[in-house]
Every structure is written in structure tokens, then in C-alpha cells.
Amino acid sequence: MRRIAGIVLAVLLIGGVVAAVVAGRHGDDKGTATKTVRGVIGSEKSDFFADPDVVKALAAKGYTVKTEASGSWAMDGLDLKGYDFAFPSSSAPADALAAKYHTRQPLPRPFYSPLVVVAHRSAAQVLAANGLAALDGKGKGTLKMAAYLDAARHDRTWQQLKGAAAHGELTGTLYVTSTDPETSNSGALYLAAASYVANGGRVVASDADIARTAPLLHEIVSVQGAQQPSSDSVFRDFISGAGNPLVCLYESQVVSLLAEQHGADDLVVLYPDTTVNSDHTIVPLDDAGRQLGDLLSTDPALRKLAVRHGFRPQGDSAEFVRATADRAAYLNQTLTGVRQAPVPTSAVLHEMARRARG
């Protein structure tokens, strides 16, 4: 009997150990398992979501995020069935998607970035000498939009500008390179800023406004010839020394570059005195997408990582200023002297882009 009792006790002990191990494994799985969330994002956020620290921070909150890049305005033509969220680069395409998919408002807007114009140093100095820009130190300044648009309206060339003859690379028509406004958000927002100035400081809102500003918008787009579909492409060309010496893109791309290089001798960041903020806006297509949007907006670790990639978190400008103190020579951290133009509605922007492209 004692032998039988011993065998039974051993079995029970072994069973208890197995149960404890299984329970422990389930507990571990519960603590490390993540919910996979799929989304379509603007290409300028690809590096953010691919950052191992961002992946780790999301996993710590229970998420694995898988993304595919698309032009912000091209998202409207995609079949988003099976996706949890879309993340275009501004509120206009986001609002259009929200209306299409009957998404509940408000939409999460975790961070934003103003449009800037990057210039090679020689180009910035010539612009300043001719009253088209004002420089503030070595690496930053202001682009005077009214003066620049007047030069574009009159087909000014670099050769007509005082001091340009000393720089053999400054030839041909004076213009700012932008992306395709029919598919890319940065290109559309460039038109929004230019149209606001051309329309006398009023947002373009009517057919009459569109007709009034269309010739100038066509001028600043058509002079560029073929346009790139994303700001990443035009920025890579600029950094490599190819292409035009003036390029319109997001401040976040410059901030991210400076974080990697800690300076760029031939780079001047010009903040248009009238610009547009790119409000990166999530369109939740289900509850998981909304939860992710809220997390990106509120989680301190993710907000800090957003600044690392150049974005300005919503609601706390000091957060960006502190984090970019080492790059202040190139950045207008508080956007002093920069006017934020309202963005036209999605329908108006589409029509402006169509006419600009001709």
C-alpha cells in the first residue's frame, strides 16, 4: 500500500509541475503576445515605423504594426479592405478617407510637420541678396513667398539675379521643386500655401478663387517638368547634389537627416513666411486602428521617438524644442515669423492640383 501511495503521489507531483509549467508558458505568452495591426502610410513615415526602438515600444504596448507606403492622395484609390488604419500626411486626404469609410470623428493627429524649402548655400545667398529670402545665421532663413511667386509669375531666371554669375550651377528658370500634387501630399500642400498668398491671404474656397489662382499654380508646377511621386525621392536627389537647388519637403525629413549627420555644410533650411502644416492624421478603419492612433498620440516613449524622426508632437511645442536643441542652427524651432495658411478642402485641392498639372 505504501508503494502504491508513493507512486500516486509522484504522479500527482509530476502533474502539478507540468501544470505549473504550462500555466507559466501561457502567462509568458499573454505578457509578450502582440496584436497585429495593418496600415497604409505616407512614405515619409516609413523610417519611423521601421525603427527598431519604435517596434519595441509598440510591442511593449501589445502591438505589431505592419505598414505599406503610398502617396497620401493615392490612398483614396486603394482597396483598404483588411487594413486597420490609413495614415496620410495631412488632414485633407484623411478627412476624405474618413468620409468614404464613415469613420467616427475626431481623427487622431499624433504629430505634424511644416513644409520647408531646402536650399544649397549658394542658392540661399543669392535669394537673400535679391530680396527673395532672409538668412538667419549659417543654416536657416525665411523664404519670402510673395516675392518668390512674383518672380515665378515673371519667369525670372537665376542669371537675372544679382550674384548668381559667381555660381555656375545656378542657371535656368528660378523655381522650387515639389512633388506631384495629384498623388503626393507635400506637392498638394505646396499649392495650398502658394494659392493662399496668390489669393490675397485668403484660403481658396470657390470656383472663382480656383480660376484666379490657377495660372500661377500651373506656372510653378509646369516649369518643373516630370515630378516625383514622393518627397523622399526629391530629398535624396537634393542630398546627392543632383537636380534643382531649391526643394520643397517636410521639416521632419531635415530634422531626421541632421540627427544622423549632425550638420550639413551645404544645407540651408528656408521656412516660407507663409507655409502649411502637414498634420499627420490617422484614419481608423476599426477599433484596433483607433487604439493605435490614440497610443501614438499619448504614449511618452512613442512621442519621444516621433521627435527623433523629426515630427512635432501635437500639444507640446517645448517637447520638440528640447529634443532638437543640438540642431537649432538649422531649425526655426518655435516657427517665429511663419504664418500658417489654412488648407483648402479636399475637393478644392484636387481641382487645384488637376489644373496646376494641366
Short mmCIF file of C-alpha atoms in Angstrom, two decimals:
data_model
loop_
_atom_site.label_atom_id
_atom_site.label_comp_id
_atom_site.label_asym_id
_atom_site.label_seq_id
_atom_site.Cartn_x
_atom_site.Cartn_y
_atom_site.Cartn_z
CA MET A 1 0.00 0.00 0.00
CA ARG A 2 2.85 2.37 0.85
CA ARG A 3 4.43 1.66 -2.54
CA ILE A 4 1.16 2.37 -4.38
CA ALA A 5 0.65 5.57 -2.38
CA GLY A 6 4.19 6.66 -3.29
CA ILE A 7 3.57 6.10 -6.98
CA VAL A 8 0.30 8.06 -6.86
CA LEU A 9 1.99 10.90 -5.02
CA ALA A 10 4.82 11.02 -7.59
CA VAL A 11 2.30 11.17 -10.44
CA LEU A 12 0.46 13.98 -8.74
CA LEU A 13 3.66 15.90 -8.16
CA ILE A 14 4.75 15.46 -11.75
CA GLY A 15 1.29 16.54 -12.93
CA GLY A 16 1.49 19.61 -10.72
CA VAL A 17 4.88 20.58 -12.14
CA VAL A 18 3.61 20.14 -15.72
CA ALA A 19 0.53 22.22 -14.95
CA ALA A 20 2.70 24.94 -13.43
CA VAL A 21 5.00 24.99 -16.47
CA VAL A 22 2.05 25.16 -18.88
CA ALA A 23 0.45 27.90 -16.81
CA GLY A 24 3.74 29.75 -16.77
CA ARG A 25 4.07 29.48 -20.54
CA HIS A 26 0.56 30.77 -21.03
CA GLY A 27 1.38 33.62 -18.69
CA ASP A 28 4.51 34.46 -20.67
CA ASP A 29 2.59 34.37 -23.93
CA LYS A 30 -0.03 36.65 -22.51
CA GLY A 31 2.62 39.14 -21.48
CA THR A 32 4.53 39.19 -24.77
CA ALA A 33 1.88 38.46 -27.39
CA THR A 34 1.07 41.38 -29.69
CA LYS A 35 -1.92 42.29 -31.78
CA THR A 36 -1.01 42.68 -35.44
CA VAL A 37 -2.32 45.91 -36.94
CA ARG A 38 -2.04 46.66 -40.66
CA GLY A 39 -1.99 50.09 -42.23
CA VAL A 40 -1.19 52.17 -45.29
CA ILE A 41 1.09 55.11 -44.52
CA GLY A 42 2.68 58.07 -46.25
CA SER A 43 6.24 57.20 -47.29
CA GLU A 44 7.76 59.89 -45.03
CA LYS A 45 6.74 57.76 -42.01
CA SER A 46 8.33 54.52 -43.26
CA ASP A 47 11.55 55.07 -41.31
CA PHE A 48 9.57 55.78 -38.14
CA PHE A 49 7.64 52.51 -38.24
CA ALA A 50 10.77 50.57 -39.26
CA ASP A 51 12.82 51.95 -36.36
CA PRO A 52 13.65 49.01 -34.02
CA ASP A 53 13.01 51.24 -31.00
CA VAL A 54 9.55 52.10 -32.31
CA VAL A 55 8.86 48.41 -32.97
CA LYS A 56 9.96 47.62 -29.42
CA ALA A 57 7.86 50.43 -27.88
CA LEU A 58 4.77 49.29 -29.79
CA ALA A 59 5.35 45.67 -28.79
CA ALA A 60 5.59 46.73 -25.14
CA LYS A 61 2.05 48.06 -25.52
CA GLY A 62 0.85 44.90 -27.28
CA TYR A 63 1.11 45.85 -30.96
CA THR A 64 2.89 44.63 -34.05
CA VAL A 65 2.36 47.19 -36.82
CA LYS A 66 2.76 46.19 -40.46
CA THR A 67 2.72 49.01 -43.00
CA GLU A 68 2.73 49.64 -46.73
CA ALA A 69 3.65 53.04 -48.19
CA SER A 70 1.51 55.05 -50.59
CA GLY A 71 1.14 58.62 -51.75
CA SER A 72 -1.32 60.29 -49.41
CA TRP A 73 -3.69 61.35 -52.16
CA ALA A 74 -3.38 57.98 -53.89
CA MET A 75 -4.84 56.22 -50.83
CA ASP A 76 -8.33 57.17 -51.92
CA GLY A 77 -7.96 54.85 -54.91
CA LEU A 78 -6.78 51.84 -52.87
CA ASP A 79 -8.90 48.96 -51.64
CA LEU A 80 -8.41 49.22 -47.87
CA LYS A 81 -10.38 46.09 -47.02
CA GLY A 82 -8.40 44.11 -44.45
CA TYR A 83 -6.48 47.16 -43.20
CA ASP A 84 -6.92 48.61 -39.73
CA PHE A 85 -5.89 52.17 -40.50
CA ALA A 86 -4.71 54.63 -43.13
CA PHE A 87 -2.14 57.26 -42.15
CA PRO A 88 -1.83 60.01 -44.78
CA SER A 89 0.33 63.06 -44.27
CA SER A 90 -2.32 65.70 -43.70
CA SER A 91 -5.88 66.29 -42.67
CA ALA A 92 -7.34 66.90 -46.15
CA PRO A 93 -6.79 63.40 -47.60
CA ALA A 94 -7.55 61.94 -44.15
CA ASP A 95 -10.90 63.72 -44.00
CA ALA A 96 -11.75 62.46 -47.48
CA LEU A 97 -10.94 58.89 -46.45
CA ALA A 98 -12.91 59.27 -43.22
CA ALA A 99 -15.97 60.35 -45.18
CA LYS A 100 -15.57 57.45 -47.60
CA TYR A 101 -15.30 54.85 -44.83
CA HIS A 102 -17.72 56.55 -42.42
CA THR A 103 -15.04 56.86 -39.75
CA ARG A 104 -16.01 58.33 -36.41
CA GLN A 105 -14.60 61.77 -35.60
CA PRO A 106 -12.37 63.10 -34.17
CA LEU A 107 -9.45 61.53 -36.00
CA PRO A 108 -6.19 61.02 -34.07
CA ARG A 109 -3.49 63.52 -35.12
CA PRO A 110 -0.35 62.34 -33.30
CA PHE A 111 2.16 64.76 -34.82
CA TYR A 112 2.74 67.36 -37.53
CA SER A 113 5.47 68.93 -39.63
CA PRO A 114 5.58 72.25 -41.50
CA LEU A 115 6.62 72.50 -45.13
CA VAL A 116 10.07 73.97 -45.69
CA VAL A 117 12.29 74.68 -48.68
CA VAL A 118 15.82 73.29 -48.53
CA ALA A 119 18.45 75.17 -50.49
CA HIS A 120 22.10 74.78 -51.34
CA ARG A 121 24.05 77.55 -49.63
CA SER A 122 24.89 79.40 -52.84
CA ALA A 123 21.23 79.48 -53.88
CA ALA A 124 20.10 80.73 -50.46
CA GLN A 125 22.70 83.51 -50.50
CA VAL A 126 21.65 84.67 -53.99
CA LEU A 127 17.97 84.66 -52.98
CA ALA A 128 18.80 86.76 -49.92
CA ALA A 129 20.87 89.23 -51.97
CA ASN A 130 17.86 89.79 -54.24
CA GLY A 131 15.20 90.20 -51.57
CA LEU A 132 13.62 86.76 -52.05
CA ALA A 133 14.84 85.38 -48.72
CA ALA A 134 16.27 86.50 -45.39
CA LEU A 135 19.03 84.43 -43.77
CA ASP A 136 19.33 83.90 -40.03
CA GLY A 137 22.83 82.62 -39.42
CA LYS A 138 24.55 79.84 -41.32
CA GLY A 139 21.90 77.19 -41.76
CA LYS A 140 18.42 78.69 -41.75
CA GLY A 141 16.33 81.56 -43.02
CA THR A 142 12.97 82.66 -44.39
CA LEU A 143 11.65 82.38 -47.94
CA LYS A 144 9.58 85.44 -48.84
CA MET A 145 6.67 83.78 -50.59
CA ALA A 146 5.13 86.88 -52.20
CA ALA A 147 8.47 87.88 -53.72
CA TYR A 148 9.20 84.34 -54.87
CA LEU A 149 5.77 83.95 -56.50
CA ASP A 150 6.19 87.32 -58.23
CA ALA A 151 9.49 86.08 -59.66
CA ALA A 152 7.78 82.89 -60.82
CA ARG A 153 4.96 84.86 -62.39
CA HIS A 154 7.51 86.79 -64.47
CA ASP A 155 9.62 83.74 -65.41
CA ARG A 156 12.71 85.08 -63.67
CA THR A 157 15.91 83.15 -64.26
CA TRP A 158 18.88 82.68 -61.96
CA GLN A 159 21.01 84.63 -64.44
CA GLN A 160 18.82 87.70 -63.83
CA LEU A 161 19.62 87.67 -60.11
CA LYS A 162 22.49 89.66 -58.66
CA GLY A 163 25.39 87.44 -57.62
CA ALA A 164 24.26 84.31 -59.47
CA ALA A 165 27.01 84.62 -62.10
CA ALA A 166 29.57 83.56 -59.50
CA HIS A 167 27.87 80.17 -59.18
CA GLY A 168 27.90 78.14 -62.37
CA GLU A 169 25.31 75.69 -61.03
CA LEU A 170 22.66 78.44 -60.76
CA THR A 171 21.25 78.60 -64.27
CA GLY A 172 17.87 78.43 -65.92
CA THR A 173 14.45 79.29 -64.56
CA LEU A 174 14.12 80.02 -60.85
CA TYR A 175 11.71 77.54 -59.25
CA VAL A 176 11.14 75.29 -56.26
CA THR A 177 10.96 71.55 -56.92
CA SER A 178 7.88 69.90 -55.43
CA THR A 179 6.20 66.51 -55.74
CA ASP A 180 3.23 65.59 -57.92
CA PRO A 181 0.26 67.35 -56.27
CA GLU A 182 -2.24 64.84 -57.64
CA THR A 183 -0.71 61.95 -55.71
CA SER A 184 1.65 63.40 -53.10
CA ASN A 185 0.67 65.36 -50.03
CA SER A 186 3.71 67.64 -49.93
CA GLY A 187 3.06 68.74 -53.52
CA ALA A 188 -0.60 69.46 -52.75
CA LEU A 189 0.28 71.44 -49.61
CA TYR A 190 2.84 73.47 -51.59
CA LEU A 191 -0.04 74.53 -53.82
CA ALA A 192 -2.16 75.30 -50.75
CA ALA A 193 0.48 77.69 -49.38
CA ALA A 194 1.14 79.33 -52.75
CA SER A 195 -2.57 79.73 -53.51
CA TYR A 196 -3.19 81.37 -50.13
CA VAL A 197 -0.60 84.04 -50.90
CA ALA A 198 -1.79 84.43 -54.51
CA ASN A 199 -5.38 84.79 -53.29
CA GLY A 200 -4.57 87.80 -51.14
CA GLY A 201 -4.17 85.96 -47.86
CA ARG A 202 -7.44 84.06 -48.14
CA VAL A 203 -7.94 80.33 -48.40
CA VAL A 204 -9.07 79.20 -51.86
CA ALA A 205 -12.67 78.12 -51.38
CA SER A 206 -14.70 78.87 -54.53
CA ASP A 207 -14.63 78.32 -58.27
CA ALA A 208 -13.71 81.98 -58.68
CA ASP A 209 -10.76 81.57 -56.30
CA ILE A 210 -9.58 78.47 -58.17
CA ALA A 211 -9.80 80.27 -61.52
CA ARG A 212 -7.96 83.30 -60.13
CA THR A 213 -5.01 81.32 -58.80
CA ALA A 214 -4.83 78.55 -61.42
CA PRO A 215 -2.49 80.32 -63.91
CA LEU A 216 0.19 80.93 -61.28
CA LEU A 217 -0.11 77.42 -59.83
CA HIS A 218 0.22 75.99 -63.33
CA GLU A 219 3.33 78.13 -63.82
CA ILE A 220 5.14 76.89 -60.70
CA VAL A 221 4.29 73.25 -61.49
CA SER A 222 4.72 73.09 -65.27
CA VAL A 223 8.21 74.62 -65.14
CA GLN A 224 9.37 71.52 -63.22
CA GLY A 225 8.59 69.00 -65.95
CA ALA A 226 8.11 65.45 -64.66
CA GLN A 227 7.54 65.36 -60.90
CA GLN A 228 8.45 62.70 -58.36
CA PRO A 229 5.67 60.86 -56.50
CA SER A 230 7.23 61.25 -53.04
CA SER A 231 9.25 63.79 -51.08
CA ASP A 232 11.74 61.07 -50.11
CA SER A 233 12.82 60.85 -53.74
CA VAL A 234 13.34 64.58 -54.25
CA PHE A 235 15.21 64.87 -50.95
CA ARG A 236 17.59 62.05 -51.91
CA ASP A 237 18.29 63.81 -55.21
CA PHE A 238 18.95 67.07 -53.38
CA ILE A 239 21.33 65.49 -50.86
CA SER A 240 23.24 63.75 -53.65
CA GLY A 241 23.76 67.09 -55.40
CA ALA A 242 21.52 66.24 -58.34
CA GLY A 243 18.62 68.27 -59.61
CA ASN A 244 17.31 71.66 -58.58
CA PRO A 245 18.95 73.74 -55.80
CA LEU A 246 15.57 74.52 -54.16
CA VAL A 247 13.29 71.70 -52.96
CA CYS A 248 10.02 71.74 -51.02
CA LEU A 249 9.59 68.97 -48.45
CA TYR A 250 8.78 68.33 -44.79
CA GLU A 251 10.77 69.76 -41.91
CA SER A 252 10.71 66.27 -40.36
CA GLN A 253 12.92 64.95 -43.16
CA VAL A 254 15.52 67.64 -42.47
CA VAL A 255 15.43 67.05 -38.71
CA SER A 256 15.92 63.33 -39.24
CA LEU A 257 18.86 63.91 -41.59
CA LEU A 258 20.53 66.29 -39.14
CA ALA A 259 20.13 63.75 -36.34
CA GLU A 260 22.16 61.30 -38.43
CA GLN A 261 24.78 63.71 -39.78
CA HIS A 262 24.91 66.36 -37.00
CA GLY A 263 25.24 69.08 -39.58
CA ALA A 264 25.34 69.66 -43.33
CA ASP A 265 27.73 72.28 -44.70
CA ASP A 266 25.83 72.93 -47.93
CA LEU A 267 22.32 72.94 -46.46
CA VAL A 268 20.15 75.95 -45.66
CA VAL A 269 16.61 75.42 -44.41
CA LEU A 270 14.25 78.17 -45.60
CA TYR A 271 10.92 78.43 -43.81
CA PRO A 272 8.34 80.05 -46.12
CA ASP A 273 6.89 83.09 -44.36
CA THR A 274 3.54 81.57 -45.33
CA THR A 275 3.52 77.81 -45.09
CA VAL A 276 1.24 74.90 -44.28
CA ASN A 277 1.47 72.33 -41.52
CA SER A 278 1.25 68.72 -42.54
CA ASP A 279 -1.00 67.24 -39.83
CA HIS A 280 -0.25 63.52 -39.91
CA THR A 281 -3.71 62.09 -39.34
CA ILE A 282 -4.77 58.51 -38.71
CA VAL A 283 -8.00 57.26 -40.25
CA PRO A 284 -9.07 54.31 -38.07
CA LEU A 285 -10.87 51.65 -40.07
CA ASP A 286 -11.66 49.58 -36.96
CA ASP A 287 -11.16 49.67 -33.19
CA ALA A 288 -7.56 48.42 -33.43
CA GLY A 289 -6.67 51.30 -35.73
CA ARG A 290 -8.18 53.86 -33.36
CA GLN A 291 -6.38 52.36 -30.37
CA LEU A 292 -3.09 52.63 -32.26
CA GLY A 293 -3.81 56.26 -33.13
CA ASP A 294 -4.55 57.12 -29.52
CA LEU A 295 -1.38 55.33 -28.41
CA LEU A 296 0.82 57.26 -30.85
CA SER A 297 -0.76 60.48 -29.59
CA THR A 298 -0.34 59.90 -25.87
CA ASP A 299 2.45 57.42 -25.10
CA PRO A 300 5.55 59.35 -23.87
CA ALA A 301 8.03 56.87 -25.37
CA LEU A 302 6.40 56.95 -28.80
CA ARG A 303 6.11 60.76 -28.75
CA LYS A 304 9.84 60.96 -27.98
CA LEU A 305 10.60 58.60 -30.85
CA ALA A 306 8.42 60.69 -33.18
CA VAL A 307 10.61 63.70 -32.39
CA ARG A 308 13.70 61.60 -33.14
CA HIS A 309 12.28 61.22 -36.65
CA GLY A 310 11.66 64.94 -36.95
CA PHE A 311 7.94 65.18 -36.19
CA ARG A 312 6.45 67.75 -33.84
CA PRO A 313 4.12 66.06 -31.31
CA GLN A 314 0.72 67.70 -31.01
CA GLY A 315 0.10 69.78 -27.92
CA ASP A 316 3.62 70.41 -26.61
CA SER A 317 5.99 72.59 -28.65
CA ALA A 318 8.56 72.58 -25.83
CA GLU A 319 8.97 68.83 -26.32
CA PHE A 320 10.28 69.42 -29.86
CA VAL A 321 12.43 72.40 -28.87
CA ARG A 322 14.21 70.45 -26.12
CA ALA A 323 14.82 67.42 -28.30
CA THR A 324 16.27 69.40 -31.24
CA ALA A 325 18.43 71.88 -29.30
CA ASP A 326 21.57 70.47 -30.96
CA ARG A 327 20.16 71.32 -34.41
CA ALA A 328 18.90 74.83 -33.64
CA ALA A 329 21.35 76.34 -36.17
CA TYR A 330 19.23 74.86 -38.95
CA LEU A 331 15.73 74.90 -37.44
CA ASN A 332 13.19 77.59 -36.64
CA GLN A 333 12.17 75.64 -33.56
CA THR A 334 9.35 77.95 -32.49
CA LEU A 335 8.28 78.85 -36.08
CA THR A 336 8.82 82.54 -35.32
CA GLY A 337 7.69 84.76 -38.18
CA VAL A 338 5.99 81.88 -40.01
CA ARG A 339 2.31 82.21 -40.87
CA GLN A 340 0.28 79.01 -41.08
CA ALA A 341 -2.13 79.09 -44.02
CA PRO A 342 -5.43 77.21 -43.80
CA VAL A 343 -5.69 74.19 -46.08
CA PRO A 344 -8.48 74.12 -48.70
CA THR A 345 -10.97 71.29 -48.67
CA SER A 346 -10.09 68.01 -50.31
CA ALA A 347 -12.32 68.74 -53.31
CA VAL A 348 -10.75 72.16 -53.87
CA LEU A 349 -7.20 70.80 -53.53
CA HIS A 350 -7.94 68.07 -56.06
CA GLU A 351 -9.22 70.62 -58.56
CA MET A 352 -6.27 72.96 -57.92
CA ALA A 353 -3.84 70.08 -58.49
CA ARG A 354 -5.63 69.00 -61.67
CA ARG A 355 -5.43 72.50 -63.15
CA ALA A 356 -1.85 73.01 -61.99
CA ARG A 357 -0.78 69.82 -63.73
CA GLY A 358 -2.67 71.00 -66.82
#
